Amino acid sequence: MKVVRFHAPGDVRIEDAPEPVAGPGEVKIRVRNCSTCGTDVKIYKFGHHHIKPPRVMGHEIAGEVVAIGDGVEGWAAGDRVQVIAAIPCGKCAECTRGRMTICPNQVSMGYHFEGGFAEFMIVPAEVLAVDGLNRIPEGVTFAEASVAEPLACALNAQNLARVGEGDDVVVVGSGPIGCLHVRLARSRGAARVFLVELSRKRLDMAADLVKPDAAICAEEVDPVEEIRKLTDGRGADVIITAAASGKAQEQAIQMAARQGRISFFGGLPKDNPTITCDSNLVHYRELTIVGANGSSPAHNAEALQLVATGAVPVADLITERLPLDGALDAFGIVSRGEAIKVTIEP
Ligand SMILES: [Zn+2]
Ligand SMILES: [Zn+2]
């Protein structure tokens, strides 16, 4: 079978590999869609300390069960499934408290295990042990199901930032995750959703699709001033930074309303992770700053339901479909921001 394999930073190859066999406790799937995101580009360019090459990449996975290993119950050939990306241990102090996104023993598809940029893939026993293999609801396509993973991450963030009825929400960054955040905030009853982005081109492309109440180009205007104007000086109830930018995080604190919540959804570069925070803003205005680290198995299941019920449509966000051979082209398209969601169809 054909796979997309990471060998070293800058060295990702489309190559032949033996078809895997489902061992005890494992499920083998035929991958139908594995979508790409900025993480794949980062791995391609810089590698990752959890990846020991060679490793098949790909973590936004949907496919069809083709074989069942010994001892696996509840699954049969032909079942349509979505696979979690981050795998919690299910046993540690955090997992047993229900905080699976911050499991210190977390392992990941495409990092510790062979990923989904392949014709076939093994769902490891570790995934099944934490209910990380989800049935794709009827009416949901494989491509849509592959977007459940990033949507699950957005869901985790909006739960932590308590996005809800009547909120004015700012999303900073108009990539695929930013678009998902806009749609998710609307489904949770946000009053208005504003989209902020540096690149005019990317902003227009995203705004065309997700129709925010205002689209603000941070290169042309001061986004803090703009948000204050739009909210009669009050500021926004929730600001989500879906961009690897310290400046965006600092601006997010500045544009928060009293008792505003700020989600640092996107991490910062490892060599530059420090920002300046006016602590008195946090103190007197009772702000809450929260992080967000991936998603739990339950978030993935809920994300699939959000897609199935139409609460968060994702089909139109998938703007590019490429075969396995086109994986490197896909990474290029993602890194240049020329599409919203790029999916690989092995
Ligand atoms: Zn991803
Ligand atoms: Zn754990």
PDB file of N, CA, C and O in Angstrom, residues 10 23 76 174 185 198 202 249:
ATOM      1  N   GLY A  10      11.838  18.236   6.535  1.00  0.00           N
ATOM      2  CA  GLY A  10      11.980  18.518   5.112  1.00  0.00           C
ATOM      3  C   GLY A  10      12.011  17.277   4.240  1.00  0.00           C
ATOM      4  O   GLY A  10      12.087  17.385   3.009  1.00  0.00           O
ATOM      5  N   GLY A  23      -3.494  -6.820  14.988  1.00  0.00           N
ATOM      6  CA  GLY A  23      -3.104  -7.732  16.067  1.00  0.00           C
ATOM      7  C   GLY A  23      -4.216  -7.809  17.103  1.00  0.00           C
ATOM      8  O   GLY A  23      -5.265  -7.177  16.955  1.00  0.00           O
ATOM      9  N   ALA A  76     -17.389  -4.340  13.310  1.00  0.00           N
ATOM     10  CA  ALA A  76     -17.468  -5.304  12.213  1.00  0.00           C
ATOM     11  C   ALA A  76     -17.011  -4.646  10.925  1.00  0.00           C
ATOM     12  O   ALA A  76     -17.069  -3.413  10.794  1.00  0.00           O
ATOM     13  N   SER A 174      -8.089  33.244  10.775  1.00  0.00           N
ATOM     14  CA  SER A 174      -9.201  32.798   9.922  1.00  0.00           C
ATOM     15  C   SER A 174      -8.857  31.536   9.145  1.00  0.00           C
ATOM     16  O   SER A 174      -9.413  31.277   8.088  1.00  0.00           O
ATOM     17  N   ALA A 185     -19.286  28.900  17.752  1.00  0.00           N
ATOM     18  CA  ALA A 185     -19.778  29.968  18.639  1.00  0.00           C
ATOM     19  C   ALA A 185     -21.223  30.318  18.279  1.00  0.00           C
ATOM     20  O   ALA A 185     -22.071  30.501  19.164  1.00  0.00           O
ATOM     21  N   LEU A 198      -4.743  38.817  10.013  1.00  0.00           N
ATOM     22  CA  LEU A 198      -3.727  39.731   9.456  1.00  0.00           C
ATOM     23  C   LEU A 198      -3.843  39.841   7.940  1.00  0.00           C
ATOM     24  O   LEU A 198      -3.821  40.932   7.386  1.00  0.00           O
ATOM     25  N   ARG A 202      -6.654  35.969   3.151  1.00  0.00           N
ATOM     26  CA  ARG A 202      -7.194  34.867   3.962  1.00  0.00           C
ATOM     27  C   ARG A 202      -8.489  35.267   4.639  1.00  0.00           C
ATOM     28  O   ARG A 202      -9.426  34.476   4.750  1.00  0.00           O
ATOM     29  N   GLN A 249      -2.373  37.491  21.346  1.00  0.00           N
ATOM     30  CA  GLN A 249      -2.754  37.175  22.731  1.00  0.00           C
ATOM     31  C   GLN A 249      -2.811  38.444  23.580  1.00  0.00           C
ATOM     32  O   GLN A 249      -3.730  38.628  24.379  1.00  0.00           O
TER      33      GLN A 249
END
